[in-house]
Amino acid sequence: MLTRLFLISVTLLFSASSYAKHFVVGVERIQYLPQYTHDAGEYGGFARQFLDMWAKDNNHTVEYKILPISRLFKELLKPNSELDFKYPDNSYWQQDMKKGKNVTYSDAVVDYIDGVVVTPGNMGKGKQALKKLGTARGFTAWDYLGDIKSKAITVKENNSFAGLLKQVISGRVDGAYINIAVARYHLANQLKQPGAVVFDPNLPHTKSAYHLSTIKHPKVLEDFNKWMKKNQGDVAALKQKWGVNAM
């Protein structure tokens, strides 16, 4: 009996240790708190703590490769890529580039909303009140491309999210197209003005989710999904801590 228990224990230990792996996760070189950020080459924010938690629970080690967004997609898709996973990703992003590639996506990690924030006094005035729309430099207001192309809306870019929100507060733009969790974070932590601008859900906006993606390890993603379901409470608490929920 003791011999049998010993053999079972050794088998389980061997199985766990043989499955434990070192993974390289490609991440975006962008200051995007509370979702994720980088400082002196160190990845941070909700995404870092979340992926570290998953890795620790499954005896994996994770290395974060911080790359510009356009290069990150290319790196994921190229043959013999050093990347095992990419975060965040979405099946709607760079669809042409991904054609013919077997990219697998996890279940949703974080739901998000990209939309327009306005001052409380401008809430509910409708799209016709948006003449000047602020965006962060390098970001596209996808829901307003037709209006921008027809010149019904003029885009004003800003180099920072805090600066973008200041433009709305001061009235230099009528609204700002931004990730709502990111807006909420900067209002509370950078500007110390929570509630100075608010999301207007009646204006065009995008609801979607961030996923973990891979070409190399679809089986690992299956286990990743099971881990998320098993640890829903801990994951929800981490989302609450960082304030990444869409609303």
mmCIF file with all atom_site columns, N, CA and C in Angstrom, residues 51-123:
data_model
loop_
_atom_site.group_PDB
_atom_site.id
_atom_site.type_symbol
_atom_site.label_atom_id
_atom_site.label_alt_id
_atom_site.label_comp_id
_atom_site.label_asym_id
_atom_site.label_entity_id
_atom_site.label_seq_id
_atom_site.pdbx_PDB_ins_code
_atom_site.Cartn_x
_atom_site.Cartn_y
_atom_site.Cartn_z
_atom_site.occupancy
_atom_site.B_iso_or_equiv
_atom_site.pdbx_formal_charge
_atom_site.auth_seq_id
_atom_site.auth_comp_id
_atom_site.auth_asym_id
_atom_site.auth_atom_id
_atom_site.pdbx_PDB_model_num
ATOM 1   N N  . LEU A 1 51  ? -1.428  37.703 -15.012 1.00 0.00 ? 51  LEU A N  1
ATOM 2   C CA . LEU A 1 51  ? -0.661  36.641 -15.673 1.00 0.00 ? 51  LEU A CA 1
ATOM 3   C C  . LEU A 1 51  ? 0.347   35.996 -14.728 1.00 0.00 ? 51  LEU A C  1
ATOM 4   N N  . ASP A 1 52  ? 0.906   36.794 -13.823 1.00 0.00 ? 52  ASP A N  1
ATOM 5   C CA . ASP A 1 52  ? 1.799   36.229 -12.808 1.00 0.00 ? 52  ASP A CA 1
ATOM 6   C C  . ASP A 1 52  ? 1.042   35.254 -11.902 1.00 0.00 ? 52  ASP A C  1
ATOM 7   N N  . MET A 1 53  ? -0.187  35.602 -11.545 1.00 0.00 ? 53  MET A N  1
ATOM 8   C CA . MET A 1 53  ? -1.006  34.746 -10.686 1.00 0.00 ? 53  MET A CA 1
ATOM 9   C C  . MET A 1 53  ? -1.287  33.415 -11.375 1.00 0.00 ? 53  MET A C  1
ATOM 10  N N  . TRP A 1 54  ? -1.646  33.487 -12.656 1.00 0.00 ? 54  TRP A N  1
ATOM 11  C CA . TRP A 1 54  ? -1.881  32.254 -13.424 1.00 0.00 ? 54  TRP A CA 1
ATOM 12  C C  . TRP A 1 54  ? -0.611  31.399 -13.487 1.00 0.00 ? 54  TRP A C  1
ATOM 13  N N  . ALA A 1 55  ? 0.506   32.045 -13.782 1.00 0.00 ? 55  ALA A N  1
ATOM 14  C CA . ALA A 1 55  ? 1.764   31.303 -13.907 1.00 0.00 ? 55  ALA A CA 1
ATOM 15  C C  . ALA A 1 55  ? 2.143   30.634 -12.585 1.00 0.00 ? 55  ALA A C  1
ATOM 16  N N  . LYS A 1 56  ? 2.041   31.374 -11.493 1.00 0.00 ? 56  LYS A N  1
ATOM 17  C CA . LYS A 1 56  ? 2.400   30.827 -10.187 1.00 0.00 ? 56  LYS A CA 1
ATOM 18  C C  . LYS A 1 56  ? 1.526   29.632 -9.818  1.00 0.00 ? 56  LYS A C  1
ATOM 19  N N  . ASP A 1 57  ? 0.225   29.758 -10.059 1.00 0.00 ? 57  ASP A N  1
ATOM 20  C CA . ASP A 1 57  ? -0.701  28.673 -9.712  1.00 0.00 ? 57  ASP A CA 1
ATOM 21  C C  . ASP A 1 57  ? -0.435  27.403 -10.517 1.00 0.00 ? 57  ASP A C  1
ATOM 22  N N  . ASN A 1 58  ? 0.195   27.560 -11.691 1.00 0.00 ? 58  ASN A N  1
ATOM 23  C CA . ASN A 1 58  ? 0.412   26.418 -12.576 1.00 0.00 ? 58  ASN A CA 1
ATOM 24  C C  . ASN A 1 58  ? 1.888   26.057 -12.729 1.00 0.00 ? 58  ASN A C  1
ATOM 25  N N  . ASN A 1 59  ? 2.712   26.614 -11.826 1.00 0.00 ? 59  ASN A N  1
ATOM 26  C CA . ASN A 1 59  ? 4.150   26.311 -11.804 1.00 0.00 ? 59  ASN A CA 1
ATOM 27  C C  . ASN A 1 59  ? 4.871   26.693 -13.089 1.00 0.00 ? 59  ASN A C  1
ATOM 28  N N  . HIS A 1 60  ? 4.335   27.696 -13.794 1.00 0.00 ? 60  HIS A N  1
ATOM 29  C CA . HIS A 1 60  ? 5.015   28.228 -14.970 1.00 0.00 ? 60  HIS A CA 1
ATOM 30  C C  . HIS A 1 60  ? 5.859   29.436 -14.569 1.00 0.00 ? 60  HIS A C  1
ATOM 31  N N  . THR A 1 61  ? 6.793   29.794 -15.421 1.00 0.00 ? 61  THR A N  1
ATOM 32  C CA . THR A 1 61  ? 7.477   31.079 -15.301 1.00 0.00 ? 61  THR A CA 1
ATOM 33  C C  . THR A 1 61  ? 7.175   31.873 -16.565 1.00 0.00 ? 61  THR A C  1
ATOM 34  N N  . VAL A 1 62  ? 7.054   33.179 -16.405 1.00 0.00 ? 62  VAL A N  1
ATOM 35  C CA . VAL A 1 62  ? 6.666   34.037 -17.524 1.00 0.00 ? 62  VAL A CA 1
ATOM 36  C C  . VAL A 1 62  ? 7.687   35.157 -17.697 1.00 0.00 ? 62  VAL A C  1
ATOM 37  N N  . GLU A 1 63  ? 8.083   35.350 -18.936 1.00 0.00 ? 63  GLU A N  1
ATOM 38  C CA . GLU A 1 63  ? 8.940   36.473 -19.320 1.00 0.00 ? 63  GLU A CA 1
ATOM 39  C C  . GLU A 1 63  ? 8.118   37.394 -20.217 1.00 0.00 ? 63  GLU A C  1
ATOM 40  N N  . TYR A 1 64  ? 8.174   38.698 -19.953 1.00 0.00 ? 64  TYR A N  1
ATOM 41  C CA . TYR A 1 64  ? 7.377   39.655 -20.723 1.00 0.00 ? 64  TYR A CA 1
ATOM 42  C C  . TYR A 1 64  ? 8.267   40.375 -21.737 1.00 0.00 ? 64  TYR A C  1
ATOM 43  N N  . LYS A 1 65  ? 7.871   40.264 -22.993 1.00 0.00 ? 65  LYS A N  1
ATOM 44  C CA . LYS A 1 65  ? 8.595   40.920 -24.086 1.00 0.00 ? 65  LYS A CA 1
ATOM 45  C C  . LYS A 1 65  ? 7.796   42.154 -24.488 1.00 0.00 ? 65  LYS A C  1
ATOM 46  N N  . ILE A 1 66  ? 8.308   43.342 -24.157 1.00 0.00 ? 66  ILE A N  1
ATOM 47  C CA . ILE A 1 66  ? 7.586   44.592 -24.393 1.00 0.00 ? 66  ILE A CA 1
ATOM 48  C C  . ILE A 1 66  ? 7.973   45.134 -25.765 1.00 0.00 ? 66  ILE A C  1
ATOM 49  N N  . LEU A 1 67  ? 6.964   45.273 -26.645 1.00 0.00 ? 67  LEU A N  1
ATOM 50  C CA . LEU A 1 67  ? 7.216   45.685 -28.026 1.00 0.00 ? 67  LEU A CA 1
ATOM 51  C C  . LEU A 1 67  ? 6.196   46.727 -28.480 1.00 0.00 ? 67  LEU A C  1
ATOM 52  N N  . PRO A 1 68  ? 6.569   47.582 -29.461 1.00 0.00 ? 68  PRO A N  1
ATOM 53  C CA . PRO A 1 68  ? 5.570   48.471 -30.076 1.00 0.00 ? 68  PRO A CA 1
ATOM 54  C C  . PRO A 1 68  ? 4.439   47.633 -30.665 1.00 0.00 ? 68  PRO A C  1
ATOM 55  N N  . ILE A 1 69  ? 3.223   48.182 -30.669 1.00 0.00 ? 69  ILE A N  1
ATOM 56  C CA . ILE A 1 69  ? 2.044   47.405 -31.043 1.00 0.00 ? 69  ILE A CA 1
ATOM 57  C C  . ILE A 1 69  ? 2.167   46.782 -32.432 1.00 0.00 ? 69  ILE A C  1
ATOM 58  N N  . SER A 1 70  ? 2.591   47.567 -33.431 1.00 0.00 ? 70  SER A N  1
ATOM 59  C CA . SER A 1 70  ? 2.668   47.041 -34.800 1.00 0.00 ? 70  SER A CA 1
ATOM 60  C C  . SER A 1 70  ? 3.699   45.912 -34.905 1.00 0.00 ? 70  SER A C  1
ATOM 61  N N  . ARG A 1 71  ? 4.822   46.069 -34.216 1.00 0.00 ? 71  ARG A N  1
ATOM 62  C CA . ARG A 1 71  ? 5.860   45.038 -34.251 1.00 0.00 ? 71  ARG A CA 1
ATOM 63  C C  . ARG A 1 71  ? 5.420   43.795 -33.484 1.00 0.00 ? 71  ARG A C  1
ATOM 64  N N  . LEU A 1 72  ? 4.613   43.988 -32.447 1.00 0.00 ? 72  LEU A N  1
ATOM 65  C CA . LEU A 1 72  ? 4.149   42.876 -31.625 1.00 0.00 ? 72  LEU A CA 1
ATOM 66  C C  . LEU A 1 72  ? 3.320   41.892 -32.444 1.00 0.00 ? 72  LEU A C  1
ATOM 67  N N  . PHE A 1 73  ? 2.418   42.405 -33.292 1.00 0.00 ? 73  PHE A N  1
ATOM 68  C CA . PHE A 1 73  ? 1.630   41.525 -34.154 1.00 0.00 ? 73  PHE A CA 1
ATOM 69  C C  . PHE A 1 73  ? 2.538   40.747 -35.102 1.00 0.00 ? 73  PHE A C  1
ATOM 70  N N  . LYS A 1 74  ? 3.482   41.438 -35.713 1.00 0.00 ? 74  LYS A N  1
ATOM 71  C CA . LYS A 1 74  ? 4.392   40.783 -36.649 1.00 0.00 ? 74  LYS A CA 1
ATOM 72  C C  . LYS A 1 74  ? 5.211   39.700 -35.962 1.00 0.00 ? 74  LYS A C  1
ATOM 73  N N  . GLU A 1 75  ? 5.630   39.973 -34.741 1.00 0.00 ? 75  GLU A N  1
ATOM 74  C CA . GLU A 1 75  ? 6.456   39.031 -33.996 1.00 0.00 ? 75  GLU A CA 1
ATOM 75  C C  . GLU A 1 75  ? 5.665   37.770 -33.644 1.00 0.00 ? 75  GLU A C  1
ATOM 76  N N  . LEU A 1 76  ? 4.392   37.951 -33.274 1.00 0.00 ? 76  LEU A N  1
ATOM 77  C CA . LEU A 1 76  ? 3.552   36.796 -32.947 1.00 0.00 ? 76  LEU A CA 1
ATOM 78  C C  . LEU A 1 76  ? 3.387   35.882 -34.156 1.00 0.00 ? 76  LEU A C  1
ATOM 79  N N  . LEU A 1 77  ? 3.218   36.480 -35.338 1.00 0.00 ? 77  LEU A N  1
ATOM 80  C CA . LEU A 1 77  ? 2.824   35.729 -36.526 1.00 0.00 ? 77  LEU A CA 1
ATOM 81  C C  . LEU A 1 77  ? 3.986   35.169 -37.335 1.00 0.00 ? 77  LEU A C  1
ATOM 82  N N  . LYS A 1 78  ? 5.191   35.636 -37.091 1.00 0.00 ? 78  LYS A N  1
ATOM 83  C CA . LYS A 1 78  ? 6.297   35.183 -37.931 1.00 0.00 ? 78  LYS A CA 1
ATOM 84  C C  . LYS A 1 78  ? 6.719   33.760 -37.578 1.00 0.00 ? 78  LYS A C  1
ATOM 85  N N  . PRO A 1 79  ? 7.250   33.017 -38.558 1.00 0.00 ? 79  PRO A N  1
ATOM 86  C CA . PRO A 1 79  ? 7.716   31.650 -38.285 1.00 0.00 ? 79  PRO A CA 1
ATOM 87  C C  . PRO A 1 79  ? 8.827   31.658 -37.226 1.00 0.00 ? 79  PRO A C  1
ATOM 88  N N  . ASN A 1 80  ? 8.816   30.658 -36.374 1.00 0.00 ? 80  ASN A N  1
ATOM 89  C CA . ASN A 1 80  ? 9.837   30.521 -35.329 1.00 0.00 ? 80  ASN A CA 1
ATOM 90  C C  . ASN A 1 80  ? 9.875   31.726 -34.387 1.00 0.00 ? 80  ASN A C  1
ATOM 91  N N  . SER A 1 81  ? 8.738   32.331 -34.154 1.00 0.00 ? 81  SER A N  1
ATOM 92  C CA . SER A 1 81  ? 8.670   33.463 -33.232 1.00 0.00 ? 81  SER A CA 1
ATOM 93  C C  . SER A 1 81  ? 9.085   33.030 -31.831 1.00 0.00 ? 81  SER A C  1
ATOM 94  N N  . GLU A 1 82  ? 9.743   33.933 -31.121 1.00 0.00 ? 82  GLU A N  1
ATOM 95  C CA . GLU A 1 82  ? 10.094  33.629 -29.727 1.00 0.00 ? 82  GLU A CA 1
ATOM 96  C C  . GLU A 1 82  ? 8.897   33.788 -28.797 1.00 0.00 ? 82  GLU A C  1
ATOM 97  N N  . LEU A 1 83  ? 7.814   34.397 -29.304 1.00 0.00 ? 83  LEU A N  1
ATOM 98  C CA . LEU A 1 83  ? 6.642   34.615 -28.459 1.00 0.00 ? 83  LEU A CA 1
ATOM 99  C C  . LEU A 1 83  ? 5.802   33.347 -28.357 1.00 0.00 ? 83  LEU A C  1
ATOM 100 N N  . ASP A 1 84  ? 5.415   33.036 -27.134 1.00 0.00 ? 84  ASP A N  1
ATOM 101 C CA . ASP A 1 84  ? 4.475   31.935 -26.904 1.00 0.00 ? 84  ASP A CA 1
ATOM 102 C C  . ASP A 1 84  ? 3.039   32.446 -26.878 1.00 0.00 ? 84  ASP A C  1
ATOM 103 N N  . PHE A 1 85  ? 2.854   33.649 -26.351 1.00 0.00 ? 85  PHE A N  1
ATOM 104 C CA . PHE A 1 85  ? 1.524   34.251 -26.233 1.00 0.00 ? 85  PHE A CA 1
ATOM 105 C C  . PHE A 1 85  ? 1.603   35.749 -26.514 1.00 0.00 ? 85  PHE A C  1
ATOM 106 N N  . LYS A 1 86  ? 0.437   36.336 -26.767 1.00 0.00 ? 86  LYS A N  1
ATOM 107 C CA . LYS A 1 86  ? 0.312   37.791 -26.894 1.00 0.00 ? 86  LYS A CA 1
ATOM 108 C C  . LYS A 1 86  ? -0.835  38.253 -26.005 1.00 0.00 ? 86  LYS A C  1
ATOM 109 N N  . TYR A 1 87  ? -0.604  39.366 -25.299 1.00 0.00 ? 87  TYR A N  1
ATOM 110 C CA . TYR A 1 87  ? -1.680  39.974 -24.512 1.00 0.00 ? 87  TYR A CA 1
ATOM 111 C C  . TYR A 1 87  ? -1.551  41.495 -24.586 1.00 0.00 ? 87  TYR A C  1
ATOM 112 N N  . PRO A 1 88  ? -2.671  42.205 -24.806 1.00 0.00 ? 88  PRO A N  1
ATOM 113 C CA . PRO A 1 88  ? -3.981  41.651 -25.119 1.00 0.00 ? 88  PRO A CA 1
ATOM 114 C C  . PRO A 1 88  ? -4.097  41.342 -26.603 1.00 0.00 ? 88  PRO A C  1
ATOM 115 N N  . ASP A 1 89  ? -5.139  40.593 -26.947 1.00 0.00 ? 89  ASP A N  1
ATOM 116 C CA . ASP A 1 89  ? -5.433  40.331 -28.351 1.00 0.00 ? 89  ASP A CA 1
ATOM 117 C C  . ASP A 1 89  ? -6.942  40.175 -28.494 1.00 0.00 ? 89  ASP A C  1
ATOM 118 N N  . ASN A 1 90  ? -7.373  40.200 -29.753 1.00 0.00 ? 90  ASN A N  1
ATOM 119 C CA . ASN A 1 90  ? -8.804  40.104 -30.057 1.00 0.00 ? 90  ASN A CA 1
ATOM 120 C C  . ASN A 1 90  ? -8.913  39.613 -31.494 1.00 0.00 ? 90  ASN A C  1
ATOM 121 N N  . SER A 1 91  ? -9.865  38.757 -31.760 1.00 0.00 ? 91  SER A N  1
ATOM 122 C CA . SER A 1 91  ? -9.989  38.176 -33.101 1.00 0.00 ? 91  SER A CA 1
ATOM 123 C C  . SER A 1 91  ? -10.313 39.228 -34.167 1.00 0.00 ? 91  SER A C  1
ATOM 124 N N  . TYR A 1 92  ? -10.797 40.397 -33.743 1.00 0.00 ? 92  TYR A N  1
ATOM 125 C CA . TYR A 1 92  ? -11.131 41.460 -34.696 1.00 0.00 ? 92  TYR A CA 1
ATOM 126 C C  . TYR A 1 92  ? -9.929  42.323 -35.062 1.00 0.00 ? 92  TYR A C  1
ATOM 127 N N  . TRP A 1 93  ? -8.853  42.214 -34.307 1.00 0.00 ? 93  TRP A N  1
ATOM 128 C CA . TRP A 1 93  ? -7.690  43.064 -34.540 1.00 0.00 ? 93  TRP A CA 1
ATOM 129 C C  . TRP A 1 93  ? -6.801  42.464 -35.629 1.00 0.00 ? 93  TRP A C  1
ATOM 130 N N  . GLN A 1 94  ? -6.380  43.327 -36.564 1.00 0.00 ? 94  GLN A N  1
ATOM 131 C CA . GLN A 1 94  ? -5.438  42.941 -37.623 1.00 0.00 ? 94  GLN A CA 1
ATOM 132 C C  . GLN A 1 94  ? -5.865  41.644 -38.326 1.00 0.00 ? 94  GLN A C  1
ATOM 133 N N  . GLN A 1 95  ? -7.119  41.605 -38.748 1.00 0.00 ? 95  GLN A N  1
ATOM 134 C CA . GLN A 1 95  ? -7.651  40.383 -39.368 1.00 0.00 ? 95  GLN A CA 1
ATOM 135 C C  . GLN A 1 95  ? -6.933  40.023 -40.658 1.00 0.00 ? 95  GLN A C  1
ATOM 136 N N  . ASP A 1 96  ? -6.608  41.016 -41.463 1.00 0.00 ? 96  ASP A N  1
ATOM 137 C CA . ASP A 1 96  ? -5.907  40.732 -42.724 1.00 0.00 ? 96  ASP A CA 1
ATOM 138 C C  . ASP A 1 96  ? -4.541  40.114 -42.464 1.00 0.00 ? 96  ASP A C  1
ATOM 139 N N  . MET A 1 97  ? -3.841  40.640 -41.499 1.00 0.00 ? 97  MET A N  1
ATOM 140 C CA . MET A 1 97  ? -2.508  40.138 -41.170 1.00 0.00 ? 97  MET A CA 1
ATOM 141 C C  . MET A 1 97  ? -2.563  38.703 -40.649 1.00 0.00 ? 97  MET A C  1
ATOM 142 N N  . LYS A 1 98  ? -3.667  38.359 -39.988 1.00 0.00 ? 98  LYS A N  1
ATOM 143 C CA . LYS A 1 98  ? -3.789  37.046 -39.354 1.00 0.00 ? 98  LYS A CA 1
ATOM 144 C C  . LYS A 1 98  ? -4.368  35.967 -40.278 1.00 0.00 ? 98  LYS A C  1
ATOM 145 N N  . LYS A 1 99  ? -4.780  36.355 -41.474 1.00 0.00 ? 99  LYS A N  1
ATOM 146 C CA . LYS A 1 99  ? -5.373  35.367 -42.393 1.00 0.00 ? 99  LYS A CA 1
ATOM 147 C C  . LYS A 1 99  ? -4.408  34.215 -42.641 1.00 0.00 ? 99  LYS A C  1
ATOM 148 N N  . GLY A 1 100 ? -4.931  32.991 -42.527 1.00 0.00 ? 100 GLY A N  1
ATOM 149 C CA . GLY A 1 100 ? -4.103  31.814 -42.766 1.00 0.00 ? 100 GLY A CA 1
ATOM 150 C C  . GLY A 1 100 ? -3.245  31.404 -41.587 1.00 0.00 ? 100 GLY A C  1
ATOM 151 N N  . LYS A 1 101 ? -3.303  32.168 -40.508 1.00 0.00 ? 101 LYS A N  1
ATOM 152 C CA . LYS A 1 101 ? -2.541  31.834 -39.301 1.00 0.00 ? 101 LYS A CA 1
ATOM 153 C C  . LYS A 1 101 ? -3.488  31.194 -38.283 1.00 0.00 ? 101 LYS A C  1
ATOM 154 N N  . ASN A 1 102 ? -3.025  30.177 -37.617 1.00 0.00 ? 102 ASN A N  1
ATOM 155 C CA . ASN A 1 102 ? -3.863  29.478 -36.638 1.00 0.00 ? 102 ASN A CA 1
ATOM 156 C C  . ASN A 1 102 ? -3.733  30.127 -35.259 1.00 0.00 ? 102 ASN A C  1
ATOM 157 N N  . VAL A 1 103 ? -4.322  31.317 -35.146 1.00 0.00 ? 103 VAL A N  1
ATOM 158 C CA . VAL A 1 103 ? -4.286  32.027 -33.868 1.00 0.00 ? 103 VAL A CA 1
ATOM 159 C C  . VAL A 1 103 ? -5.458  31.557 -33.011 1.00 0.00 ? 103 VAL A C  1
ATOM 160 N N  . THR A 1 104 ? -5.169  31.148 -31.800 1.00 0.00 ? 104 THR A N  1
ATOM 161 C CA . THR A 1 104 ? -6.184  30.702 -30.849 1.00 0.00 ? 104 THR A CA 1
ATOM 162 C C  . THR A 1 104 ? -6.312  31.742 -29.745 1.00 0.00 ? 104 THR A C  1
ATOM 163 N N  . TYR A 1 105 ? -7.545  31.966 -29.320 1.00 0.00 ? 105 TYR A N  1
ATOM 164 C CA . TYR A 1 105 ? -7.811  32.987 -28.306 1.00 0.00 ? 105 TYR A CA 1
ATOM 165 C C  . TYR A 1 105 ? -8.409  32.351 -27.055 1.00 0.00 ? 105 TYR A C  1
ATOM 166 N N  . SER A 1 106 ? -8.035  32.889 -25.921 1.00 0.00 ? 106 SER A N  1
ATOM 167 C CA . SER A 1 106 ? -8.625  32.450 -24.657 1.00 0.00 ? 106 SER A CA 1
ATOM 168 C C  . SER A 1 106 ? -10.032 33.010 -24.517 1.00 0.00 ? 106 SER A C  1
ATOM 169 N N  . ASP A 1 107 ? -10.728 32.562 -23.487 1.00 0.00 ? 107 ASP A N  1
ATOM 170 C CA . ASP A 1 107 ? -11.959 33.235 -23.100 1.00 0.00 ? 107 ASP A CA 1
ATOM 171 C C  . ASP A 1 107 ? -11.615 34.672 -22.710 1.00 0.00 ? 107 ASP A C  1
ATOM 172 N N  . ALA A 1 108 ? -12.627 35.519 -22.617 1.00 0.00 ? 108 ALA A N  1
ATOM 173 C CA . ALA A 1 108 ? -12.394 36.930 -22.281 1.00 0.00 ? 108 ALA A CA 1
ATOM 174 C C  . ALA A 1 108 ? -11.697 37.060 -20.929 1.00 0.00 ? 108 ALA A C  1
ATOM 175 N N  . VAL A 1 109 ? -10.633 37.845 -20.902 1.00 0.00 ? 109 VAL A N  1
ATOM 176 C CA . VAL A 1 109 ? -9.945  38.149 -19.644 1.00 0.00 ? 109 VAL A CA 1
ATOM 177 C C  . VAL A 1 109 ? -10.569 39.389 -19.006 1.00 0.00 ? 109 VAL A C  1
ATOM 178 N N  . VAL A 1 110 ? -10.683 40.468 -19.806 1.00 0.00 ? 110 VAL A N  1
ATOM 179 C CA . VAL A 1 110 ? -11.271 41.719 -19.321 1.00 0.00 ? 110 VAL A CA 1
ATOM 180 C C  . VAL A 1 110 ? -12.213 42.266 -20.385 1.00 0.00 ? 110 VAL A C  1
ATOM 181 N N  . ASP A 1 111 ? -13.422 42.588 -19.999 1.00 0.00 ? 111 ASP A N  1
ATOM 182 C CA . ASP A 1 111 ? -14.337 43.301 -20.890 1.00 0.00 ? 111 ASP A CA 1
ATOM 183 C C  . ASP A 1 111 ? -13.983 44.787 -20.863 1.00 0.00 ? 111 ASP A C  1
ATOM 184 N N  . TYR A 1 112 ? -14.066 45.429 -22.026 1.00 0.00 ? 112 TYR A N  1
ATOM 185 C CA . TYR A 1 112 ? -13.733 46.855 -22.054 1.00 0.00 ? 112 TYR A CA 1
ATOM 186 C C  . TYR A 1 112 ? -14.727 47.625 -22.912 1.00 0.00 ? 112 TYR A C  1
ATOM 187 N N  . ILE A 1 113 ? -14.746 48.927 -22.705 1.00 0.00 ? 113 ILE A N  1
ATOM 188 C CA . ILE A 1 113 ? -15.518 49.847 -23.543 1.00 0.00 ? 113 ILE A CA 1
ATOM 189 C C  . ILE A 1 113 ? -14.588 50.958 -24.008 1.00 0.00 ? 113 ILE A C  1
ATOM 190 N N  . ASP A 1 114 ? -14.539 51.187 -25.296 1.00 0.00 ? 114 ASP A N  1
ATOM 191 C CA . ASP A 1 114 ? -13.916 52.374 -25.873 1.00 0.00 ? 114 ASP A CA 1
ATOM 192 C C  . ASP A 1 114 ? -15.045 53.293 -26.307 1.00 0.00 ? 114 ASP A C  1
ATOM 193 N N  . GLY A 1 115 ? -15.099 54.480 -25.746 1.00 0.00 ? 115 GLY A N  1
ATOM 194 C CA . GLY A 1 115 ? -16.200 55.385 -26.066 1.00 0.00 ? 115 GLY A CA 1
ATOM 195 C C  . GLY A 1 115 ? -15.829 56.822 -25.772 1.00 0.00 ? 115 GLY A C  1
ATOM 196 N N  . VAL A 1 116 ? -16.816 57.664 -25.727 1.00 0.00 ? 116 VAL A N  1
ATOM 197 C CA . VAL A 1 116 ? -16.595 59.100 -25.566 1.00 0.00 ? 116 VAL A CA 1
ATOM 198 C C  . VAL A 1 116 ? -16.974 59.545 -24.159 1.00 0.00 ? 116 VAL A C  1
ATOM 199 N N  . VAL A 1 117 ? -16.054 60.273 -23.540 1.00 0.00 ? 117 VAL A N  1
ATOM 200 C CA . VAL A 1 117 ? -16.346 60.916 -22.255 1.00 0.00 ? 117 VAL A CA 1
ATOM 201 C C  . VAL A 1 117 ? -16.578 62.408 -22.499 1.00 0.00 ? 117 VAL A C  1
ATOM 202 N N  . VAL A 1 118 ? -17.533 62.951 -21.765 1.00 0.00 ? 118 VAL A N  1
ATOM 203 C CA . VAL A 1 118 ? -17.903 64.370 -21.884 1.00 0.00 ? 118 VAL A CA 1
ATOM 204 C C  . VAL A 1 118 ? -18.049 64.941 -20.477 1.00 0.00 ? 118 VAL A C  1
ATOM 205 N N  . THR A 1 119 ? -18.145 66.257 -20.376 1.00 0.00 ? 119 THR A N  1
ATOM 206 C CA . THR A 1 119 ? -18.447 66.851 -19.084 1.00 0.00 ? 119 THR A CA 1
ATOM 207 C C  . THR A 1 119 ? -19.887 66.511 -18.718 1.00 0.00 ? 119 THR A C  1
ATOM 208 N N  . PRO A 1 120 ? -20.206 66.426 -17.437 1.00 0.00 ? 120 PRO A N  1
ATOM 209 C CA . PRO A 1 120 ? -21.577 66.074 -17.042 1.00 0.00 ? 120 PRO A CA 1
ATOM 210 C C  . PRO A 1 120 ? -22.640 66.960 -17.677 1.00 0.00 ? 120 PRO A C  1
ATOM 211 N N  . GLY A 1 121 ? -22.333 68.219 -17.915 1.00 0.00 ? 121 GLY A N  1
ATOM 212 C CA . GLY A 1 121 ? -23.289 69.137 -18.519 1.00 0.00 ? 121 GLY A CA 1
ATOM 213 C C  . GLY A 1 121 ? -23.590 68.844 -19.980 1.00 0.00 ? 121 GLY A C  1
ATOM 214 N N  . ASN A 1 122 ? -22.685 68.112 -20.633 1.00 0.00 ? 122 ASN A N  1
ATOM 215 C CA . ASN A 1 122 ? -22.881 67.766 -22.049 1.00 0.00 ? 122 ASN A CA 1
ATOM 216 C C  . ASN A 1 122 ? -23.407 66.348 -22.251 1.00 0.00 ? 122 ASN A C  1
ATOM 217 N N  . MET A 1 123 ? -23.685 65.675 -21.144 1.00 0.00 ? 123 MET A N  1
ATOM 218 C CA . MET A 1 123 ? -24.201 64.310 -21.210 1.00 0.00 ? 123 MET A CA 1
ATOM 219 C C  . MET A 1 123 ? -25.555 64.287 -21.922 1.00 0.00 ? 123 MET A C  1
#
